[in-house]
Coordinates of C-alpha atoms in Angstrom, one line a residue:
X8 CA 4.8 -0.4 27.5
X9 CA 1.3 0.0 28.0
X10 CA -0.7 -2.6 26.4
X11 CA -4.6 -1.9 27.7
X12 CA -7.2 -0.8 25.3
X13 CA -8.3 2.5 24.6
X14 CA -11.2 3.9 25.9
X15 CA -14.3 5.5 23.9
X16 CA -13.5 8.9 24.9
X17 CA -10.9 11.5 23.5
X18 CA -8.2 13.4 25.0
X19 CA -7.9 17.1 25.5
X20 CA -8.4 18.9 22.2
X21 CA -9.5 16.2 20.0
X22 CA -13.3 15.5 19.2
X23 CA -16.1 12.9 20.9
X24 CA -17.3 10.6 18.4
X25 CA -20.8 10.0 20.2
X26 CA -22.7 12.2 17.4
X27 CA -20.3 11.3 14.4
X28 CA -23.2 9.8 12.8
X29 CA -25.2 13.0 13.1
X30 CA -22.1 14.7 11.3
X31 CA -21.6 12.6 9.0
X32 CA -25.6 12.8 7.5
X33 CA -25.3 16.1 7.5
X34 CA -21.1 16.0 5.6
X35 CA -23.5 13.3 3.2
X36 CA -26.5 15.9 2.8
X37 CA -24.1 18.5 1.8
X38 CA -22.4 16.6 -0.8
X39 CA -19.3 16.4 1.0
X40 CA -17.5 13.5 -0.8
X41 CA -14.8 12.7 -3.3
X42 CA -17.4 13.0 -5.9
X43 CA -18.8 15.9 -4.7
X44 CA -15.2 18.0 -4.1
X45 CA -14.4 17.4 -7.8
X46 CA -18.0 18.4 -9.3
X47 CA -17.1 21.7 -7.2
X48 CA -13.8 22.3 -7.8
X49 CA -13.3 21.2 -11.4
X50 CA -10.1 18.5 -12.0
X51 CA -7.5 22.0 -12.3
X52 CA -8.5 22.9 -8.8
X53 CA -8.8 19.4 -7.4
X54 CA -5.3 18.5 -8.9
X55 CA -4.1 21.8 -7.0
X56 CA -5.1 21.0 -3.7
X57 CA -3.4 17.5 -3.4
X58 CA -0.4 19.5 -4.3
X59 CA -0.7 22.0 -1.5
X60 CA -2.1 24.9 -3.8
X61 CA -5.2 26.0 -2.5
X62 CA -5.7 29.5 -4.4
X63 CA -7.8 27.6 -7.0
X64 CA -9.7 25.9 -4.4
X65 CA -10.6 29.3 -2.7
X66 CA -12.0 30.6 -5.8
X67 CA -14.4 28.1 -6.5
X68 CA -16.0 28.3 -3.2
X69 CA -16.8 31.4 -2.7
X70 CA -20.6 30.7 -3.7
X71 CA -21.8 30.4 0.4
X72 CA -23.5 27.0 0.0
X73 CA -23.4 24.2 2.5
X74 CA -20.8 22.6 0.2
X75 CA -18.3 25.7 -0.1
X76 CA -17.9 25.9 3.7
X77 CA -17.2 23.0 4.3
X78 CA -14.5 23.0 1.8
X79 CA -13.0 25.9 2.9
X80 CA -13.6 24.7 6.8
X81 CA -12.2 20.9 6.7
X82 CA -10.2 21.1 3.7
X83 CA -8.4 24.6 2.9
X84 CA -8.5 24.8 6.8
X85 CA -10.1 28.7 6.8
X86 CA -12.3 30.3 8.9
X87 CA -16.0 30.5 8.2
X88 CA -18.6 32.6 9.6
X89 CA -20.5 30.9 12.7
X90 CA -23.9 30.7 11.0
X91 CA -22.4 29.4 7.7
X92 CA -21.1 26.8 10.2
X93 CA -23.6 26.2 12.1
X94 CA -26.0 25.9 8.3
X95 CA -23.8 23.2 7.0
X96 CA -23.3 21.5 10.3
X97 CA -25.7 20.0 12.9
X98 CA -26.7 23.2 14.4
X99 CA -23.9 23.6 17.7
X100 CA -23.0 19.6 17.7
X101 CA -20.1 20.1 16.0
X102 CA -18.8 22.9 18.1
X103 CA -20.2 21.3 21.6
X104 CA -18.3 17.9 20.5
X105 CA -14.8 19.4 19.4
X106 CA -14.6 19.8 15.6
X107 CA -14.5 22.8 15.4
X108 CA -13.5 25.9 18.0
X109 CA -15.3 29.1 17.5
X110 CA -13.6 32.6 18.2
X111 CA -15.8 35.7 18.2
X112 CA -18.3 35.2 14.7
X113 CA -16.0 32.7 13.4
X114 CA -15.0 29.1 13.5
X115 CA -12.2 27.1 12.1
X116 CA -11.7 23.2 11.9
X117 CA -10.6 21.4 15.0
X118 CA -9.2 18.5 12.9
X119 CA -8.4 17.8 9.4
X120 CA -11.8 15.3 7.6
X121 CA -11.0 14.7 4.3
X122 CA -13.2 13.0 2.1
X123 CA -12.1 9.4 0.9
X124 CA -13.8 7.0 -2.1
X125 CA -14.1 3.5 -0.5
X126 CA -13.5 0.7 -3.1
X127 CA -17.3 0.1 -3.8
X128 CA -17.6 4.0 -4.0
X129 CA -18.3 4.3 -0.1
X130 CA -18.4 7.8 0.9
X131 CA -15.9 7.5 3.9
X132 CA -13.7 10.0 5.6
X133 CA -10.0 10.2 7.3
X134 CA -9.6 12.1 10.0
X135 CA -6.0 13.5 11.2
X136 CA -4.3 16.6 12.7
X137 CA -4.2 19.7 10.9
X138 CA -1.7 20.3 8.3
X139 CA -1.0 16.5 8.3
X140 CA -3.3 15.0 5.2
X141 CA -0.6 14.4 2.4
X142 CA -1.7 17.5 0.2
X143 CA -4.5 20.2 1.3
X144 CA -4.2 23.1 2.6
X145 CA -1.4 22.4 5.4
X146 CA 0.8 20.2 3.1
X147 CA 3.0 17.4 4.2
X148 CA 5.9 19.2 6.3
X149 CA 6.8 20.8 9.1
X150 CA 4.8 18.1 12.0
X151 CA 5.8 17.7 15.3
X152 CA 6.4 14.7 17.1
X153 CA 3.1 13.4 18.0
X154 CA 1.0 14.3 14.9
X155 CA -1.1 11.8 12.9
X156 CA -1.2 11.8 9.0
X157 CA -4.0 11.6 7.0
X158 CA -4.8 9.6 3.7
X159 CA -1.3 9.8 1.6
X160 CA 0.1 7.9 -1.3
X161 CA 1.4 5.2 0.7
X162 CA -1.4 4.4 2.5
X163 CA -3.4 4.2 -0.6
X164 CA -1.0 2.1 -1.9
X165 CA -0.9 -0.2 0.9
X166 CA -4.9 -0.3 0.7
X167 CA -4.9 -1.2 -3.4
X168 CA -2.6 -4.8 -2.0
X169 CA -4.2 -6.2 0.2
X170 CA -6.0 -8.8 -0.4
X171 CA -9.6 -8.4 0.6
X172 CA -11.5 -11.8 0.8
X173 CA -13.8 -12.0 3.8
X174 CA -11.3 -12.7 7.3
X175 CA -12.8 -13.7 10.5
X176 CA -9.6 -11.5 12.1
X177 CA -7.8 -8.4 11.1
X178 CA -4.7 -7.1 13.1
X179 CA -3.6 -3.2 11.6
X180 CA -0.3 -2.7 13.6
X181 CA 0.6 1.5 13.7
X182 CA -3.1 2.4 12.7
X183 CA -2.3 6.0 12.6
X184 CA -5.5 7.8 11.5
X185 CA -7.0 4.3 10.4
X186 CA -7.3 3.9 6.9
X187 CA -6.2 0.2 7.4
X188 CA -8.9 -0.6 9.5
X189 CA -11.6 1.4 7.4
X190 CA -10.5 -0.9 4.8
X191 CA -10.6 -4.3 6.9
X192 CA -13.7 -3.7 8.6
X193 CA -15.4 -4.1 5.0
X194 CA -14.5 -7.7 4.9
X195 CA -13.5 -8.8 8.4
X196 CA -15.8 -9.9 10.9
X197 CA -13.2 -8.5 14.0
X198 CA -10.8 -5.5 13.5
X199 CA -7.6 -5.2 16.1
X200 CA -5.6 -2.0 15.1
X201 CA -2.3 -1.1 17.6
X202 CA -0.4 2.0 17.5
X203 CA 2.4 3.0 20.0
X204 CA 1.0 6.8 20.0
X205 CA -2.5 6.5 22.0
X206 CA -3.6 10.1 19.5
X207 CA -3.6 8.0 16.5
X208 CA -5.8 5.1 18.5
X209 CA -8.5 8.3 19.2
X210 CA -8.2 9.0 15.5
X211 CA -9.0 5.9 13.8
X212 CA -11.8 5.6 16.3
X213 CA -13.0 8.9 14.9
X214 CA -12.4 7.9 11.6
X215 CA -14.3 5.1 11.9
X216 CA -17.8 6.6 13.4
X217 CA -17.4 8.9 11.0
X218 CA -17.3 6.4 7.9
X219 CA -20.1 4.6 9.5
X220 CA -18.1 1.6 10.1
X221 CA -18.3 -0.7 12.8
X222 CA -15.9 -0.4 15.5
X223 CA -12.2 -1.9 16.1
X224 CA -10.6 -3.1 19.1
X225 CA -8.0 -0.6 19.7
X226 CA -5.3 -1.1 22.0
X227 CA -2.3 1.1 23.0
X228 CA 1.5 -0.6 22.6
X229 CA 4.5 -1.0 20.2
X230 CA 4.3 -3.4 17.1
X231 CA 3.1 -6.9 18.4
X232 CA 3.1 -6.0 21.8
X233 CA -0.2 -5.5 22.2
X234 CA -1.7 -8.4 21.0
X235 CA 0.7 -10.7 23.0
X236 CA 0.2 -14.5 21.4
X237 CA -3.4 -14.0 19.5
X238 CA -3.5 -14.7 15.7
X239 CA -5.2 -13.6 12.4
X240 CA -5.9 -13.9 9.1
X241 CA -4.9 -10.8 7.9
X242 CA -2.2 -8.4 8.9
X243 CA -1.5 -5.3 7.6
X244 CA 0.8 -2.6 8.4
X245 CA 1.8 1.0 6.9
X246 CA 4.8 1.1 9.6
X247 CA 7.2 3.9 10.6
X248 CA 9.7 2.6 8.3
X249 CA 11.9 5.8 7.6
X250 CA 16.1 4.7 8.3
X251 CA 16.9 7.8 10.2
X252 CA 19.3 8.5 12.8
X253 CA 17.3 8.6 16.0
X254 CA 13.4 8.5 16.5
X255 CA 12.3 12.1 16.6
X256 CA 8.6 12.0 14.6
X257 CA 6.7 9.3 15.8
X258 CA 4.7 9.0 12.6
X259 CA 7.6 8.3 10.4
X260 CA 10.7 6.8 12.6
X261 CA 10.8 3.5 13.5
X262 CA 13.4 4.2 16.3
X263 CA 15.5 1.1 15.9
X264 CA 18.8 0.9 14.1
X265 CA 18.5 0.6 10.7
X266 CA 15.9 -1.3 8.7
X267 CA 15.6 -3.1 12.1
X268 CA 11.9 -2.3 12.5
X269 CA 10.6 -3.0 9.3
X270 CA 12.5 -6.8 9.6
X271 CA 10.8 -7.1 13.1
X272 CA 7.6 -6.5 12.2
X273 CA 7.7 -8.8 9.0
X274 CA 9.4 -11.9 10.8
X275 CA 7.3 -12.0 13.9
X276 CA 4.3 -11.6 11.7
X277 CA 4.8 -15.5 11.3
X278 CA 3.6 -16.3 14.7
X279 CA 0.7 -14.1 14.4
X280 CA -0.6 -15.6 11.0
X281 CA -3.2 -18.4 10.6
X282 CA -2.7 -20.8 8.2
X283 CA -3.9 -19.9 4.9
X284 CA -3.4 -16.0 6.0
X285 CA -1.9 -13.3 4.5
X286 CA 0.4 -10.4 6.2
X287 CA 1.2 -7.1 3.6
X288 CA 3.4 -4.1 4.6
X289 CA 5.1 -1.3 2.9
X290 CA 9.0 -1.2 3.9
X291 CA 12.4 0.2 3.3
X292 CA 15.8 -1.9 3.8
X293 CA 19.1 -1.0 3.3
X294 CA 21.7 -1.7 0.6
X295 CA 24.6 -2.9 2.2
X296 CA 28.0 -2.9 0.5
X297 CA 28.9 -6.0 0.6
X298 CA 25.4 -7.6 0.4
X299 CA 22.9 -8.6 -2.0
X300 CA 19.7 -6.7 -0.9
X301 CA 17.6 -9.7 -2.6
X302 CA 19.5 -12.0 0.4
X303 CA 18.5 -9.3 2.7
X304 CA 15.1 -9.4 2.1
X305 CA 14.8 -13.4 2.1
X306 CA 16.2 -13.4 5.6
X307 CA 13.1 -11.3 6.8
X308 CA 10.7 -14.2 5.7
X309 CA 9.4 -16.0 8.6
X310 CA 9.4 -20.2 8.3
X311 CA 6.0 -21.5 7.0
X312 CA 5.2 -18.5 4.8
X313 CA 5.4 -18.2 1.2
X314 CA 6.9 -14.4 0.2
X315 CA 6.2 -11.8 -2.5
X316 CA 8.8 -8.7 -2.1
X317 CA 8.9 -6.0 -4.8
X318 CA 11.1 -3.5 -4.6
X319 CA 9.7 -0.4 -6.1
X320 CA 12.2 2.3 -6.1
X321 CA 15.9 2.6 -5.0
X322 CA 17.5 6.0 -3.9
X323 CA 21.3 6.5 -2.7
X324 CA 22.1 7.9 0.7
X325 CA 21.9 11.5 -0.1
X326 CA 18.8 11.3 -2.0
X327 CA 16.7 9.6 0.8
X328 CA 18.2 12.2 3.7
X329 CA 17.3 15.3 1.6
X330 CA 13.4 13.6 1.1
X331 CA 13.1 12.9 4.6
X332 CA 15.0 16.2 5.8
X333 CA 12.5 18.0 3.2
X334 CA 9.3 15.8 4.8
X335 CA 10.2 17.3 8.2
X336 CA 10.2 20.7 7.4
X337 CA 14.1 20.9 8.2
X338 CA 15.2 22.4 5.3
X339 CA 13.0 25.8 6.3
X340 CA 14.9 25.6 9.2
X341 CA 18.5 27.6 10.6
X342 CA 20.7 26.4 7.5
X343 CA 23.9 24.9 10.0
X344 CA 21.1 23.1 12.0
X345 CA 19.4 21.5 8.7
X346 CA 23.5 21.0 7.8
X347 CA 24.1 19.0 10.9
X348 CA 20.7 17.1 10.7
X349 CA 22.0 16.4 7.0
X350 CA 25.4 14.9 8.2
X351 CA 23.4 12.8 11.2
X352 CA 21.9 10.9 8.7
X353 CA 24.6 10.1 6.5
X354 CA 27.4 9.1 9.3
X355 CA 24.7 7.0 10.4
X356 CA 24.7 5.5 6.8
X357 CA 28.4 5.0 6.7
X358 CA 28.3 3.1 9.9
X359 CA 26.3 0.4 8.4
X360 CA 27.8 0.8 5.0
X361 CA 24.4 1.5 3.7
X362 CA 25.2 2.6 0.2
X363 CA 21.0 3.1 -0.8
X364 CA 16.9 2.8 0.5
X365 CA 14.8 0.4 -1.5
X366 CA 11.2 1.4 -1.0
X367 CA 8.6 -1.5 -2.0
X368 CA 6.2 -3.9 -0.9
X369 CA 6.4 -7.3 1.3
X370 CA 3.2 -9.7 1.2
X371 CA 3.9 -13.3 2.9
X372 CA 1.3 -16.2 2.7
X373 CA 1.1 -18.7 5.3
X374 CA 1.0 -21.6 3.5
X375 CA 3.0 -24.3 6.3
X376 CA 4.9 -25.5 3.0
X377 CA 8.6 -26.6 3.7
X378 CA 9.6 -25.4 0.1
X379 CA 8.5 -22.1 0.9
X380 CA 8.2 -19.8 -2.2
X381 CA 10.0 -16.6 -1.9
X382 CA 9.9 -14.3 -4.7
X383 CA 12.1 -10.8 -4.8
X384 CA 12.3 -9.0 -7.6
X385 CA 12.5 -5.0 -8.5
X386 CA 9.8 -3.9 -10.4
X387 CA 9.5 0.0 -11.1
X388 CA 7.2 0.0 -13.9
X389 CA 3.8 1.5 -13.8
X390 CA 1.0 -1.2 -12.3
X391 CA -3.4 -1.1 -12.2
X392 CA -4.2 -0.9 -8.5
X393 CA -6.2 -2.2 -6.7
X394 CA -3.7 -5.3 -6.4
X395 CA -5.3 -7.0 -4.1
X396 CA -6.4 -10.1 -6.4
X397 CA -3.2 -9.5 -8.5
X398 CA -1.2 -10.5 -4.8
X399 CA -3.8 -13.3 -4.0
X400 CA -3.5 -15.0 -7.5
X401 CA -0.1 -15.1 -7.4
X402 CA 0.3 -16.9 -4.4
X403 CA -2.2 -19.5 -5.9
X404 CA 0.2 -19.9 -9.3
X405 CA 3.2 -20.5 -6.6
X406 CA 1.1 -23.1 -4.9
X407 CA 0.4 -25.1 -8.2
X408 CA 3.7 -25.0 -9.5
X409 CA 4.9 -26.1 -6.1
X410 CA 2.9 -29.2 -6.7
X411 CA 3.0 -29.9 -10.5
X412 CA 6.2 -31.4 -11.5
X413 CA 7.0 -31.5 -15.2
X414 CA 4.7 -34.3 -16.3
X415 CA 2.3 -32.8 -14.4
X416 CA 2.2 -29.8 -15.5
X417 CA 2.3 -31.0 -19.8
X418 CA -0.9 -33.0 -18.6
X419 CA -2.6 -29.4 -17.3
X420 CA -4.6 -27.4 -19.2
X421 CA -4.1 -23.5 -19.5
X422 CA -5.4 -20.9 -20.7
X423 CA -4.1 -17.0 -21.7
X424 CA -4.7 -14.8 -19.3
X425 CA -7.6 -11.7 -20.4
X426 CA -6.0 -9.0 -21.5
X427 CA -2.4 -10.4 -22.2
X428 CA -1.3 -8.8 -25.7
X429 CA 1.5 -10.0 -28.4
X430 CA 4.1 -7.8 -29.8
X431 CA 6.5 -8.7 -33.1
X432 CA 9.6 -6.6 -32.4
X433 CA 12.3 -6.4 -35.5
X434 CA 13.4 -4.4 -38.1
X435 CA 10.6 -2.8 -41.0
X436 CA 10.0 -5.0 -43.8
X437 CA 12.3 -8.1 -42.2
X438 CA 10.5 -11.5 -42.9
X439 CA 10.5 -12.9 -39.4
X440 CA 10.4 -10.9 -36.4
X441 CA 13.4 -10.3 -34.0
X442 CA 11.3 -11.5 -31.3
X443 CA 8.1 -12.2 -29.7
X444 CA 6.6 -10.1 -26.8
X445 CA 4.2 -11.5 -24.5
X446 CA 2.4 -8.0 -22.5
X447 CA 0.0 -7.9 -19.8
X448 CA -2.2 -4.5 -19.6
X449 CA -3.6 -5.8 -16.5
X450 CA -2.0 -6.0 -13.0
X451 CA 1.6 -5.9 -12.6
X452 CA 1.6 -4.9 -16.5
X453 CA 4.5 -7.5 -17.1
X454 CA 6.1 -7.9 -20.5
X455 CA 8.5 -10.8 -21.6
X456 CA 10.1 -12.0 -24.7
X457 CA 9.2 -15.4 -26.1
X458 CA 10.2 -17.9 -28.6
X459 CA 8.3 -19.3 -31.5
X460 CA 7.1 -22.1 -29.5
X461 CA 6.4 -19.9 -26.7
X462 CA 3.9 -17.7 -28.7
X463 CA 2.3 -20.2 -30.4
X464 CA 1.8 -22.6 -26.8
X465 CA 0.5 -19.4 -25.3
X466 CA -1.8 -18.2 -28.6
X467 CA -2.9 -21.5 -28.3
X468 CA -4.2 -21.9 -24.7
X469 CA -7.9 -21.9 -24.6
X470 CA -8.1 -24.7 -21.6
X471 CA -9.4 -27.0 -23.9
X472 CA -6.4 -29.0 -25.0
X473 CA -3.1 -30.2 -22.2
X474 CA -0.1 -28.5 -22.7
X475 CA 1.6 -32.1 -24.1
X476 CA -1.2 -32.3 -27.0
X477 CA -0.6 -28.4 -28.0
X478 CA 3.1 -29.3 -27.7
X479 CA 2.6 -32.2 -29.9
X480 CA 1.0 -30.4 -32.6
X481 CA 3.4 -27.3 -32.8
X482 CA 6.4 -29.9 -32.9
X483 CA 4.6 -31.4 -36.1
X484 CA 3.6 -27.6 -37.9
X485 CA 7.7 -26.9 -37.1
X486 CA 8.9 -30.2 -38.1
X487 CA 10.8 -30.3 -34.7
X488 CA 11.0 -33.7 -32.1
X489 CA 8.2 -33.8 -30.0
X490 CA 10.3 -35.6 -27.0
X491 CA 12.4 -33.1 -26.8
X492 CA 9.8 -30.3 -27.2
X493 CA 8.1 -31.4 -24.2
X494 CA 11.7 -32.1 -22.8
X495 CA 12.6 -28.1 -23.1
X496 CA 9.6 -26.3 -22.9
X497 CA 7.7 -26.7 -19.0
X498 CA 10.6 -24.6 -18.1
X499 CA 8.9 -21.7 -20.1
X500 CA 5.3 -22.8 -19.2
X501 CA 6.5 -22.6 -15.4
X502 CA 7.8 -18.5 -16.0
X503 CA 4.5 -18.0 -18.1
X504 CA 2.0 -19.6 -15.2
X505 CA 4.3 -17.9 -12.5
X506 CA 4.2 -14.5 -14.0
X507 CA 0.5 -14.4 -15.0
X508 CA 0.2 -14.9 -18.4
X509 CA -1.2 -18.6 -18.2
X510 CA -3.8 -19.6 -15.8
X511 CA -4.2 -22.9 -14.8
X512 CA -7.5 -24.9 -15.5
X513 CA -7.1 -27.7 -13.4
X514 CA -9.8 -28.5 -10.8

């Protein structure tokens, strides 16, 4: 496996980034940016082109500016006249550095660059092959076995979690087009990215110059590999976690058995992590008959580390082959080969007794602890990205509750998190509620049902008073025993704190 880094130049048919700033002032001066694509296209058209229609798209540039071309060049993937090119372009840089080929009067893209908002509203761009930005004009299917995607829904996803205080290291392990470490390079002062497939390594680096970011250390090798016994404090992975039967698209197959690779690369991320670090990945697993997948998923977690997993979505056998199948283009192809493709993946599924895919999210913390905290839960309710200090918060709730036993924690202070709502549920005109919904409209978006006392200890929480005093007094205004009020209730204060709603206000 080769493990050397990746030179500055680009292989045969891809473009040099040594004039990607000159490019990108003149992408900038054109207006070329997320902003700019919806001003031009309206929201109808825009909505359109991320689902792969791009009649909409065409009609609203057919005006000739800079802007138009450009569109219709990088985006809709259509040729444009030479001197429309060459007008909206550096003059022949574009064409003499390999963006875009030219054939009699006309030219067409050489690459896929799709405008992307950064966080702070950069104006940044992804770079991939052609045809393989999720949406646009070439859709998601039909790619062959060395292509490298573009911006999708799972690398935005991926980018919205992490959590992005300033890192002295940043390890991005299968960069792909490098959206990953466009997104560390903001707040880390050294970005390593990996990928197994040296095209994706040349693409990040384009994407990169052409963001205007600073550069990465990229090096060619599977996983780990690469980086042999260095550590950071950051990792982050969008990973070829697709359970198929073989490894036949590089982009998507992790080509080990099973969930395999997606456990690999989360337990040996342990050894990797400095203390106080964070590692975040998107991941499938399998549910096993048999098996709880919660159990699964808890044996992934390397010693040391704390562990949020959220399983996002579930899918049986035949619903996860047919998505795949569909991703690959293999259900355009010769019906009984897409039928014996089809039956590949589920006798692979019957010899593992994998009855489902879960689909979510795995963030561990290296906090040393020997009562690590390990959360999974299934959560597919709609959430507020970005995440990032959602994830980070949370791993600073486990940390307190960790160390606050029960009288600790009636001497703390708290107070109601912004933005938490209450909810009486019951029957129209009843007296009393049935019960008492506590509703974030922030973050995770969590809802849970509370008691009386619950309610009023949370309505209550300003950080001013200790849980035991606020205790004290809703034990008198109920006429109940304060002893065993404060005897019953941390257990409630400890699921409140944990999921969100109260935030301690201890030093």
């Amino acid at each position: 496996m080769s493990t050397t880094s990746v030179s500055a130049s680009s292989p045969a048919g891809l473009p040099v980034p040594d004039r990607a700033a000159r490019l990108r002032d003149a992408l900038l001066a054109a207006d070329f940016t997320a902003d700019g694509l919806l001003d031009l296209l309206g929201a109808p058209a825009y909505a359109a082109l991320a689902r792969s229609e791009t009649v909409p798209a065409l009609r609203a540039t057919r005006g000739g500016s800079p802007l138009d071309t450009l569109v219709r060049l990088f985006l809709l993937q259509q040729p444009v006249a030479y001197e429309a090119a060459r007008a909206a372009l550096p003059g022949d840089e574009a064409l003499e550095d390999g963006w875009i080929t030219r054939t009699g009067g006309e030219v067409r893209a050489a690459v896929d660059v799709r405008p992307y908002g950064g966080p702070a509203g950069e104006d940044w761009f992804i770079v991939s092959d052609l045809g393989c930005a999720v949406g646009g004009a070439g859709g998601a299917s039909g790619r062959d076995e060395g292509m490298v995607l573009g911006v999708g829904g799972a690398s935005t996803t991926l980018a919205g979690l992490t959590v992005r205080t300033p890192v002295a290291s940043a390890l991005d392990v299968g960069t792909g087009s490098g959206i990953q470490a466009l997104h560390a390079a903001q707040h880390a002062t050294r970005v390593t990215a990996t990928d197994l497939n040296p095209r994706a390594l040349s693409f990040t680096r384009l994407t990169l110059a052409l963001s205007g970011a600073p550069e990465a250390e990229l090096i060619e090798g599977s996983l780990y590999e690469p980086v042999g016994s260095a550590t950071y404090d950051l990792i982050v992975s969008n990973p070829p976690f697709v359970i198929s039967p073989g490894a036949r698209l590089t982009y998507r197959d992790g080509g080990m058995g099973g969930d395999d690779l997606c456990r690999t690369i989360v337990q040996q991320s342990g050894a990797r992590l400095n203390e106080g670090g964070y590692a975040q990945f998107l991941a499938n697993w399998q549910h096993v008959e048999g098996e709880e997948w919660q159990e699964r998923l808890r044996s992934w977690v390397p010693r040391g580390c704390d562990a949020w997993i959220v399983q996002r979505e579930v899918q049986d056998i035949t619903q996860y082959a047919e998505l795949w199948l569909r991703d690959a283009g293999d259900h355009r192809t010769d019906p009984e080969q897409y039928a014996a493709r089809y039956e590949a993946w589920l006798e692979e599924f019957e010899a593992r007794k994998t009855k489902a895919v879960g689909f979510g999210w795995i963030t561990l913390y290296k906090s040393g602890s020997e009562q690590p905290s390990i959360t999974v839960e299934e959560w597919p309710h709609p959430v507020e990205q970005p995440l990032g200090d959602t994830v980070r918060t949370h791993f600073t709730r486990q940390e307190y509750l960790r160390t606050h036993d029960d009288a600790a924690l009636l001497a703390s202070r708290f107070r109601l998190a912004d933005e938490v709502v209450q909810e009486q549920v019951g029957l129209p005109g009843a007296e009393d509620p049935e019960h008492v919904v506590l509703r974030q409209n922030r973050g995770m978006r969590r809802a849970t049902t509370v008691d009386t006392v619950g309610a009023g200890f949370a309505g209550v929480c300003d950080g001013q008073l200790d849980a035991g005093r606020i205790l004290d007094a809703i034990a008198q205004l109920l006429g109940e025993d304060a002893v065993l009020l404060r005897d019953r209730t941390p257990e409630a204060i400890r699921m409140l704190v944990g999921q969100g709603f109260l935030e301690p206000m201890d030093d």
